[in-house]
Every structure is written in C-alpha cells, then in structure tokens.
Amino acid sequence: MASSSVDPAFSIALPKAELHAHLSGSISPTTLHEIWLKKRSEGQCLDLEDPLAAIKAGGDGFVDIVSFFPLFDKYIYALCNDLENVKYATEKVLQDFSKDGVRYLELRTTPRACVETGMTKELYVDTVNETFARWNHNHTGQLEAYPILSIDRRMSAEEAIEVVDLAVKYQYHPNQDKGGYVVGVDLGGNPMKGNVSIFTEAMATAKANGLGITIHFAEVPQSSTEEELNTILSWRPDRLGHCIHVPPLIEKVMRQRSTGLEMCLSCNVLSGLTSGGFERHHIKQWAQSDCPIALSTDDVGIFGSPLSNEYSLAAKYLHLSRKQVISLAKQAVQASFAGRKRMMRLLDEFEAAFDQDG
C-alpha cells in the first residue's frame, strides 16, 4: 500500500512504544492550565501567565532552542513544584499517551527538589514511582509505563551520583516484587552547558547495576565534538537520542554496535535543530542501518505532535507502507529496556489482523 494509507486512525491503533519522552515536557497545556487555576485560587503563581496562552504547542509562537529550556526552569517547574501536582501531572501524561495508542512508555524525568513545598529529590522520585506502580496495576493490558531518571548536564558529579543512587533504589526487577519501576538513566538538559566527562563514574555505576543507559547525543554543534561523543560512547550506552550532528567516524561506531536511536521528527524540525524540514531529516540516513530506530515525541506538550503523528510523518517522508510502519514500530520495541515480549505479541496480533482485513 502507498504511504497515504497510513492515516491517523491506523497510526493511533498501532501499538506503539515511546522511548524518548520527558515527563515535564509531555504535560499538556490544558493540564498545566488546570494546575495554574488551582494555584491561583490558593494565592500562588499570580504573576504567571495562563499556560494556554504561554505555550502554543507546535504553533507560530513556538520557541527555539535558546528559549526552550528557560520555559521549563521558569514556568513548568513553577507549577509542578509540589508532590500533589507532580502526581496529578504524571497521571494526566500517562492518560494522554494511552489515548494515543502508546502501549509501552519509558518516561524520563530529572529528580527535583523545592524547599518552599518540602519536596525533596527522593520524595519526587518516590511519588513518580508510586504513580507508575498504581497505573500499571490499574491498567493491565493497556499502557505499560516505566520511569527513567535523568542527569542534567548542569549537575555536578556528586549530583549525578545521587540520581543514579535513586535509580538503583527504585530500580525495576522483573522477577522481584520490590515496587521499583525505574529502568534506566538518561543524560540530558541544555546541550550547550556542562562537561560530560564528569559523569563517567555515574554512568559506570548505572551500568554495573544493570540499568539501561540512554544519552542525548550530538543534539547541537556545541555538544558534537569528537571528544564529547567519544566520551559518551565509552560508557557503552544502549540508546542515543537525536543524533543530529554525528561525524562519520562516530557514525561508524554506532552502526557497528547497532545502537538504538531515538528519533524525534517534530521536535527537531519545529525547534530548528535541523534544517530543510521533514524532507531532509537525518532519520533517512539511518533508515537502512542495523540501528533500531525508535520514533519518539520528546516533549509532546510543547511540540504538539503525539506519537501517532510521528508515525504518520515517518510514513509520509520515508514513503512507508503500513507493513513497513509496523516493522518500524517493532524496531522501537527491540530498543526498549523492558516489555519486549508483550509488545512484540501486540504488534504481531495487530499485523495478523491487518493481513486478514487486507
């Protein structure tokens, strides 16, 4: 079939695995608006603009990479700065992904503290973990979700170790009932900040404890020096995100290792990280490699493109049939840190039903 047959209904029905989504960036403007109204009724955030006006998801008012990160630091974090609203926002994000046909989700978040509300980093992680545990218990057969804890590039080496220690404490063990759901560790944050070499010990600790490792990689020219990229590759990461400015020698290593790649089409194009629009997105250079590709949203609350739309975009610009789109969805499952057996079964059942209907 032609790629035009990959319509929104098909893309939503497709059982999808989302591997590169940020919790804070996935909160919808509507959910933030609800939190904003509640806080204002309590006399808080009175000088904060209504999220429905401030965040124009995917629209003409979208921010570039320079103003993108302050949006989190000064706006979203100001609303989700207490355990009650962290819990509420997390639940709403899980609901939104489930409605879009996502059946497996790894949602990354940086442990945060707020002195004013008494929220510590561990209480934050405990709240997120408990929300995931409750969701997985109450929604069996629907979306299966796991958190990834993120190290921010602006952190110190000691702060990074603290994140990894929390990840180990709340780590998911499939054959043990310990209540932990964390499956991996991420390195992200503003790619124009920090020196990644100071995180080598933290990543070694994560690796030694069996946690998955995924890294924001070659996102902007400033973070794409061979020194930085070689340092990251020395950690033997399981997956790499974005991979926009990858030098040939680094690309060769990634191909030899069949490293999982998290590709975020709308994020890269709408934020100006790539030039030439969707037609020239670098996913094309990786499509024929042995590296499994995981289409991802990054920050759907800001970019306004759910995962189903990312699959529709890939079908359009890579000229994929429905069968090829299903195969692409299976690549994401291959790169996941958990849930592979279940997701492959769901995709096989979906493909079989499609063959029968066809």
Short mmCIF file of C-alpha atoms in Angstrom, two decimals:
data_model
loop_
_atom_site.label_atom_id
_atom_site.label_comp_id
_atom_site.label_asym_id
_atom_site.label_seq_id
_atom_site.Cartn_x
_atom_site.Cartn_y
_atom_site.Cartn_z
CA MET A 1 0.00 0.00 0.00
CA ALA A 2 1.07 3.61 -0.52
CA SER A 3 2.12 5.72 2.43
CA SER A 4 -1.11 7.70 2.06
CA SER A 5 -2.91 4.67 3.53
CA VAL A 6 -1.17 5.31 6.84
CA ASP A 7 -3.97 7.54 8.08
CA PRO A 8 -4.45 8.89 11.63
CA ALA A 9 -6.79 6.03 12.57
CA PHE A 10 -4.13 3.47 11.62
CA SER A 11 -1.36 5.36 13.44
CA ILE A 12 -3.41 5.63 16.63
CA ALA A 13 -4.48 1.96 16.55
CA LEU A 14 -0.87 0.83 16.03
CA PRO A 15 0.53 -0.47 19.37
CA LYS A 16 3.43 1.91 19.91
CA ALA A 17 6.47 2.08 22.18
CA GLU A 18 7.60 5.57 23.22
CA LEU A 19 11.21 5.67 24.43
CA HIS A 20 12.20 9.35 24.38
CA ALA A 21 9.64 11.46 26.19
CA HIS A 22 10.21 13.89 29.05
CA LEU A 23 7.64 13.99 31.84
CA SER A 24 7.59 17.78 32.27
CA GLY A 25 7.59 18.42 28.52
CA SER A 26 4.77 15.94 28.00
CA ILE A 27 2.33 17.76 30.28
CA SER A 28 -0.37 19.26 28.07
CA PRO A 29 -1.13 23.00 28.20
CA THR A 30 -4.65 22.03 29.33
CA THR A 31 -3.30 20.14 32.34
CA LEU A 32 -0.94 22.98 33.20
CA HIS A 33 -3.89 25.37 32.91
CA GLU A 34 -5.82 23.29 35.45
CA ILE A 35 -2.87 23.36 37.87
CA TRP A 36 -2.46 27.10 37.25
CA LEU A 37 -6.11 27.80 38.11
CA LYS A 38 -5.85 25.79 41.32
CA LYS A 39 -2.66 27.53 42.41
CA ARG A 40 -4.13 30.96 41.67
CA SER A 41 -7.18 30.10 43.78
CA GLU A 42 -4.72 29.44 46.61
CA GLY A 43 -2.95 32.77 46.05
CA GLN A 44 0.04 31.27 44.22
CA CYS A 45 1.57 31.94 40.78
CA LEU A 46 -0.36 35.18 40.46
CA ASP A 47 2.29 36.67 38.18
CA LEU A 48 2.39 33.60 35.90
CA GLU A 49 0.71 33.79 32.50
CA ASP A 50 -2.04 31.30 31.66
CA PRO A 51 -0.37 28.20 30.15
CA LEU A 52 -2.94 28.13 27.35
CA ALA A 53 -1.56 31.49 26.22
CA ALA A 54 2.09 30.93 27.10
CA ILE A 55 2.54 27.51 25.47
CA LYS A 56 1.44 27.45 21.86
CA ALA A 57 2.12 23.79 21.14
CA GLY A 58 3.60 23.42 17.68
CA GLY A 59 2.26 26.76 16.58
CA ASP A 60 3.65 30.03 15.25
CA GLY A 61 4.63 31.13 18.74
CA PHE A 62 6.97 28.21 19.30
CA VAL A 63 10.35 28.87 20.91
CA ASP A 64 13.77 27.94 19.58
CA ILE A 65 16.49 26.03 21.40
CA VAL A 66 17.75 29.17 23.18
CA SER A 67 14.43 29.98 24.85
CA PHE A 68 13.25 26.38 25.14
CA PHE A 69 14.98 25.41 28.40
CA PRO A 70 14.03 28.58 30.35
CA LEU A 71 10.42 27.61 29.64
CA PHE A 72 10.95 24.59 31.90
CA ASP A 73 13.05 26.32 34.52
CA LYS A 74 10.82 29.37 34.97
CA TYR A 75 7.37 28.14 34.02
CA ILE A 76 6.53 24.41 34.08
CA TYR A 77 8.62 23.72 37.19
CA ALA A 78 6.94 26.66 38.95
CA LEU A 79 3.58 24.93 38.55
CA CYS A 80 4.69 21.35 39.26
CA ASN A 81 6.74 22.15 42.36
CA ASP A 82 4.85 20.08 44.92
CA LEU A 83 4.09 16.37 45.29
CA GLU A 84 0.33 16.73 44.76
CA ASN A 85 0.72 18.37 41.38
CA VAL A 86 3.63 16.15 40.34
CA LYS A 87 1.33 13.18 40.94
CA TYR A 88 -1.59 14.79 39.12
CA ALA A 89 0.50 15.85 36.11
CA THR A 90 2.13 12.39 35.86
CA GLU A 91 -1.28 10.68 35.86
CA LYS A 92 -2.55 13.01 33.12
CA VAL A 93 0.54 12.38 30.98
CA LEU A 94 0.06 8.62 31.27
CA GLN A 95 -3.59 9.03 30.28
CA ASP A 96 -2.66 11.12 27.24
CA PHE A 97 -0.12 8.60 25.95
CA SER A 98 -2.58 5.76 26.48
CA LYS A 99 -5.29 7.56 24.49
CA ASP A 100 -2.84 7.88 21.60
CA GLY A 101 -2.36 4.12 21.38
CA VAL A 102 1.00 4.01 23.16
CA ARG A 103 1.21 0.60 24.83
CA TYR A 104 4.74 0.84 26.25
CA LEU A 105 6.26 4.01 27.66
CA GLU A 106 9.61 4.98 29.12
CA LEU A 107 9.18 8.46 30.57
CA ARG A 108 12.28 10.31 31.69
CA THR A 109 12.39 12.87 34.45
CA THR A 110 15.04 14.70 36.47
CA PRO A 111 14.70 14.37 40.27
CA ARG A 112 13.77 17.81 41.59
CA ALA A 113 13.50 19.47 44.96
CA CYS A 114 11.60 22.54 46.16
CA VAL A 115 12.40 23.98 49.59
CA GLU A 116 9.18 26.03 49.70
CA THR A 117 6.92 22.98 49.37
CA GLY A 118 9.11 20.46 51.21
CA MET A 119 9.62 18.35 48.11
CA THR A 120 12.97 16.57 48.16
CA LYS A 121 14.52 14.71 45.21
CA GLU A 122 13.80 11.37 46.83
CA LEU A 123 10.18 12.29 47.61
CA TYR A 124 9.83 13.41 44.00
CA VAL A 125 11.14 10.08 42.67
CA ASP A 126 9.06 8.14 45.20
CA THR A 127 5.91 9.98 44.06
CA VAL A 128 6.62 9.40 40.38
CA ASN A 129 7.46 5.75 41.00
CA GLU A 130 4.29 5.20 43.06
CA THR A 131 2.20 6.84 40.34
CA PHE A 132 3.66 4.48 37.74
CA ALA A 133 3.12 1.49 40.06
CA ARG A 134 -0.52 2.40 40.60
CA TRP A 135 -1.06 3.00 36.88
CA ASN A 136 0.47 -0.35 35.86
CA HIS A 137 -1.60 -2.16 38.49
CA ASN A 138 -4.89 -0.50 37.49
CA HIS A 139 -4.43 -0.55 33.70
CA THR A 140 -3.26 -4.07 32.96
CA GLY A 141 -3.43 -4.74 29.23
CA GLN A 142 -3.27 -1.05 28.35
CA LEU A 143 -0.26 1.25 28.63
CA GLU A 144 2.72 -0.28 30.45
CA ALA A 145 4.90 2.53 31.79
CA TYR A 146 8.33 2.91 33.39
CA PRO A 147 10.34 5.97 34.51
CA ILE A 148 13.89 6.81 33.52
CA LEU A 149 15.83 9.16 35.82
CA SER A 150 17.71 11.96 34.09
CA ILE A 151 21.01 13.55 34.95
CA ASP A 152 21.09 17.21 33.89
CA ARG A 153 24.24 18.40 32.13
CA ARG A 154 24.43 21.30 34.59
CA MET A 155 24.76 18.95 37.58
CA SER A 156 27.95 18.24 39.47
CA ALA A 157 29.48 14.76 39.51
CA GLU A 158 28.13 14.31 43.04
CA GLU A 159 24.61 15.26 42.00
CA ALA A 160 24.79 12.81 39.12
CA ILE A 161 25.77 10.00 41.50
CA GLU A 162 22.77 10.97 43.63
CA VAL A 163 20.48 10.47 40.63
CA VAL A 164 21.99 7.07 39.88
CA ASP A 165 21.67 6.04 43.54
CA LEU A 166 17.96 6.91 43.39
CA ALA A 167 17.62 4.96 40.14
CA VAL A 168 19.21 1.91 41.79
CA LYS A 169 16.98 2.25 44.87
CA TYR A 170 13.82 2.38 42.74
CA GLN A 171 15.08 0.04 40.04
CA TYR A 172 12.70 -2.31 38.28
CA HIS A 173 13.40 -6.01 38.80
CA PRO A 174 11.02 -8.06 36.62
CA ASN A 175 11.27 -11.20 38.73
CA GLN A 176 11.13 -9.50 42.12
CA ASP A 177 8.30 -7.63 43.79
CA LYS A 178 10.24 -4.67 45.16
CA GLY A 179 7.91 -1.95 43.96
CA GLY A 180 10.53 -0.18 41.84
CA TYR A 181 9.82 0.76 38.24
CA VAL A 182 12.90 2.75 37.14
CA VAL A 183 14.50 1.04 34.12
CA GLY A 184 17.29 3.40 33.14
CA VAL A 185 19.33 6.56 33.43
CA ASP A 186 19.45 9.44 30.94
CA LEU A 187 21.80 12.36 30.39
CA GLY A 188 20.03 15.44 29.06
CA GLY A 189 19.40 19.10 29.71
CA ASN A 190 20.70 22.11 27.84
CA PRO A 191 23.21 20.67 25.29
CA MET A 192 25.15 23.92 25.33
CA LYS A 193 26.03 23.51 29.01
CA GLY A 194 28.35 21.30 31.03
CA ASN A 195 31.26 18.91 30.62
CA VAL A 196 30.06 15.33 30.16
CA SER A 197 33.35 13.75 31.25
CA ILE A 198 32.47 14.36 34.91
CA PHE A 199 29.57 11.88 34.59
CA THR A 200 31.72 8.86 33.71
CA GLU A 201 31.64 7.44 37.24
CA ALA A 202 27.86 7.85 37.48
CA MET A 203 27.32 6.04 34.18
CA ALA A 204 29.68 3.25 35.20
CA THR A 205 27.67 2.78 38.40
CA ALA A 206 24.41 2.69 36.44
CA LYS A 207 25.86 0.14 34.01
CA ALA A 208 27.21 -2.04 36.82
CA ASN A 209 23.76 -2.17 38.38
CA GLY A 210 22.07 -3.28 35.18
CA LEU A 211 20.25 -0.03 34.44
CA GLY A 212 19.68 0.96 30.83
CA ILE A 213 21.65 3.97 29.62
CA THR A 214 20.28 6.47 27.11
CA ILE A 215 22.03 9.73 26.23
CA HIS A 216 21.09 12.93 24.41
CA PHE A 217 23.70 12.80 21.67
CA ALA A 218 25.04 15.29 19.09
CA GLU A 219 21.96 17.46 19.60
CA VAL A 220 23.64 20.76 18.66
CA PRO A 221 27.08 21.55 17.16
CA GLN A 222 28.41 22.64 20.57
CA SER A 223 27.77 19.18 22.01
CA SER A 224 29.04 17.30 18.97
CA THR A 225 32.81 17.46 19.33
CA GLU A 226 34.56 14.14 18.81
CA GLU A 227 35.96 14.42 22.35
CA GLU A 228 32.48 14.61 23.88
CA LEU A 229 30.96 11.98 21.63
CA ASN A 230 33.81 9.55 22.21
CA THR A 231 33.45 10.06 25.96
CA ILE A 232 29.77 9.19 25.73
CA LEU A 233 30.46 6.14 23.57
CA SER A 234 32.99 4.94 26.15
CA TRP A 235 30.04 4.50 28.54
CA ARG A 236 28.61 1.87 26.14
CA PRO A 237 25.12 3.44 26.07
CA ASP A 238 22.19 1.27 24.99
CA ARG A 239 20.49 4.10 23.12
CA LEU A 240 21.27 7.57 21.83
CA GLY A 241 18.78 10.38 21.34
CA HIS A 242 18.52 12.92 18.47
CA CYS A 243 21.92 12.16 16.83
CA ILE A 244 21.78 15.20 14.56
CA HIS A 245 25.42 16.27 14.14
CA VAL A 246 27.23 12.92 14.11
CA PRO A 247 30.72 12.88 12.49
CA PRO A 248 31.44 9.96 10.08
CA LEU A 249 33.85 8.14 12.42
CA ILE A 250 31.36 8.29 15.29
CA GLU A 251 28.56 7.14 13.00
CA LYS A 252 30.67 4.15 12.01
CA VAL A 253 30.98 3.06 15.65
CA MET A 254 27.23 3.48 16.22
CA ARG A 255 26.46 1.34 13.18
CA GLN A 256 28.94 -1.34 14.22
CA ARG A 257 27.33 -1.53 17.66
CA SER A 258 23.75 -1.38 16.29
CA THR A 259 22.99 1.26 18.90
CA GLY A 260 19.33 2.09 19.43
CA LEU A 261 18.40 5.54 18.08
CA GLU A 262 15.63 7.74 19.44
CA MET A 263 14.39 9.93 16.58
CA CYS A 264 12.15 12.93 17.31
CA LEU A 265 10.97 14.34 13.97
CA SER A 266 8.69 17.20 15.02
CA CYS A 267 10.93 18.29 17.88
CA ASN A 268 13.97 18.56 15.61
CA VAL A 269 12.17 20.40 12.82
CA LEU A 270 9.97 22.75 14.88
CA SER A 271 12.80 23.78 17.21
CA GLY A 272 15.15 24.48 14.31
CA LEU A 273 17.65 21.80 15.36
CA THR A 274 17.58 20.50 11.79
CA SER A 275 17.38 22.43 8.53
CA GLY A 276 15.40 21.57 5.43
CA GLY A 277 12.22 20.42 7.15
CA PHE A 278 10.95 16.86 7.39
CA GLU A 279 12.12 16.10 3.85
CA ARG A 280 15.76 16.33 4.91
CA HIS A 281 15.54 14.91 8.43
CA HIS A 282 18.54 12.73 9.29
CA ILE A 283 16.32 9.73 10.04
CA LYS A 284 16.72 8.95 6.34
CA GLN A 285 20.45 8.26 6.68
CA TRP A 286 19.78 5.77 9.49
CA ALA A 287 16.73 4.06 8.00
CA GLN A 288 18.80 1.41 6.18
CA SER A 289 21.24 0.77 9.04
CA ASP A 290 21.15 -2.04 11.59
CA CYS A 291 20.48 0.50 14.33
CA PRO A 292 16.91 0.07 15.63
CA ILE A 293 15.00 3.33 15.34
CA ALA A 294 12.51 4.41 18.00
CA LEU A 295 10.23 7.19 16.81
CA SER A 296 9.61 9.46 19.78
CA THR A 297 7.88 12.71 20.77
CA ASP A 298 10.43 14.31 23.12
CA ASP A 299 8.05 16.97 24.52
CA VAL A 300 4.54 16.48 23.15
CA GLY A 301 3.12 19.14 25.46
CA ILE A 302 5.27 21.74 23.73
CA PHE A 303 5.63 20.44 20.18
CA GLY A 304 2.00 19.29 19.92
CA SER A 305 2.77 16.14 17.94
CA PRO A 306 1.68 12.86 19.60
CA LEU A 307 3.49 9.63 18.75
CA SER A 308 0.76 8.59 16.31
CA ASN A 309 1.50 11.72 14.29
CA GLU A 310 5.23 10.96 14.35
CA TYR A 311 4.45 7.62 12.69
CA SER A 312 2.27 9.35 10.11
CA LEU A 313 5.10 11.78 9.38
CA ALA A 314 7.62 8.96 9.04
CA ALA A 315 5.30 7.13 6.65
CA LYS A 316 4.89 10.23 4.55
CA TYR A 317 8.51 11.33 4.29
CA LEU A 318 10.09 7.86 4.21
CA HIS A 319 7.40 6.59 1.82
CA LEU A 320 6.44 3.67 4.06
CA SER A 321 3.63 1.19 3.58
CA ARG A 322 1.53 0.04 6.50
CA LYS A 323 3.61 -3.12 6.82
CA GLN A 324 6.79 -1.06 6.89
CA VAL A 325 5.31 1.17 9.60
CA ILE A 326 4.56 -1.92 11.68
CA SER A 327 8.17 -3.04 11.17
CA LEU A 328 9.34 0.40 12.31
CA ALA A 329 7.23 0.05 15.47
CA LYS A 330 8.93 -3.29 16.12
CA GLN A 331 12.34 -1.60 15.95
CA ALA A 332 11.35 0.64 18.86
CA VAL A 333 10.39 -2.44 20.87
CA GLN A 334 13.80 -4.00 20.15
CA ALA A 335 15.44 -0.95 21.75
CA SER A 336 13.23 -0.86 24.86
CA PHE A 337 14.51 -1.58 28.37
CA ALA A 338 11.53 -3.78 29.30
CA GLY A 339 8.25 -5.13 27.93
CA ARG A 340 9.64 -6.54 24.69
CA LYS A 341 7.80 -9.87 24.73
CA ARG A 342 4.39 -8.29 25.34
CA MET A 343 4.88 -5.54 22.77
CA MET A 344 6.05 -7.92 20.05
CA ARG A 345 2.96 -10.04 20.70
CA LEU A 346 0.71 -6.98 20.40
CA LEU A 347 2.36 -5.94 17.14
CA ASP A 348 2.20 -9.47 15.73
CA GLU A 349 -1.52 -9.61 16.56
CA PHE A 350 -2.04 -6.19 15.00
CA GLU A 351 -0.17 -7.23 11.86
CA ALA A 352 -2.13 -10.50 11.61
CA ALA A 353 -5.43 -8.64 11.88
CA PHE A 354 -4.26 -6.20 9.23
CA ASP A 355 -3.33 -9.07 6.89
CA GLN A 356 -6.74 -10.65 7.42
CA ASP A 357 -8.57 -7.39 6.70
CA GLY A 358 -6.40 -6.77 3.64
#
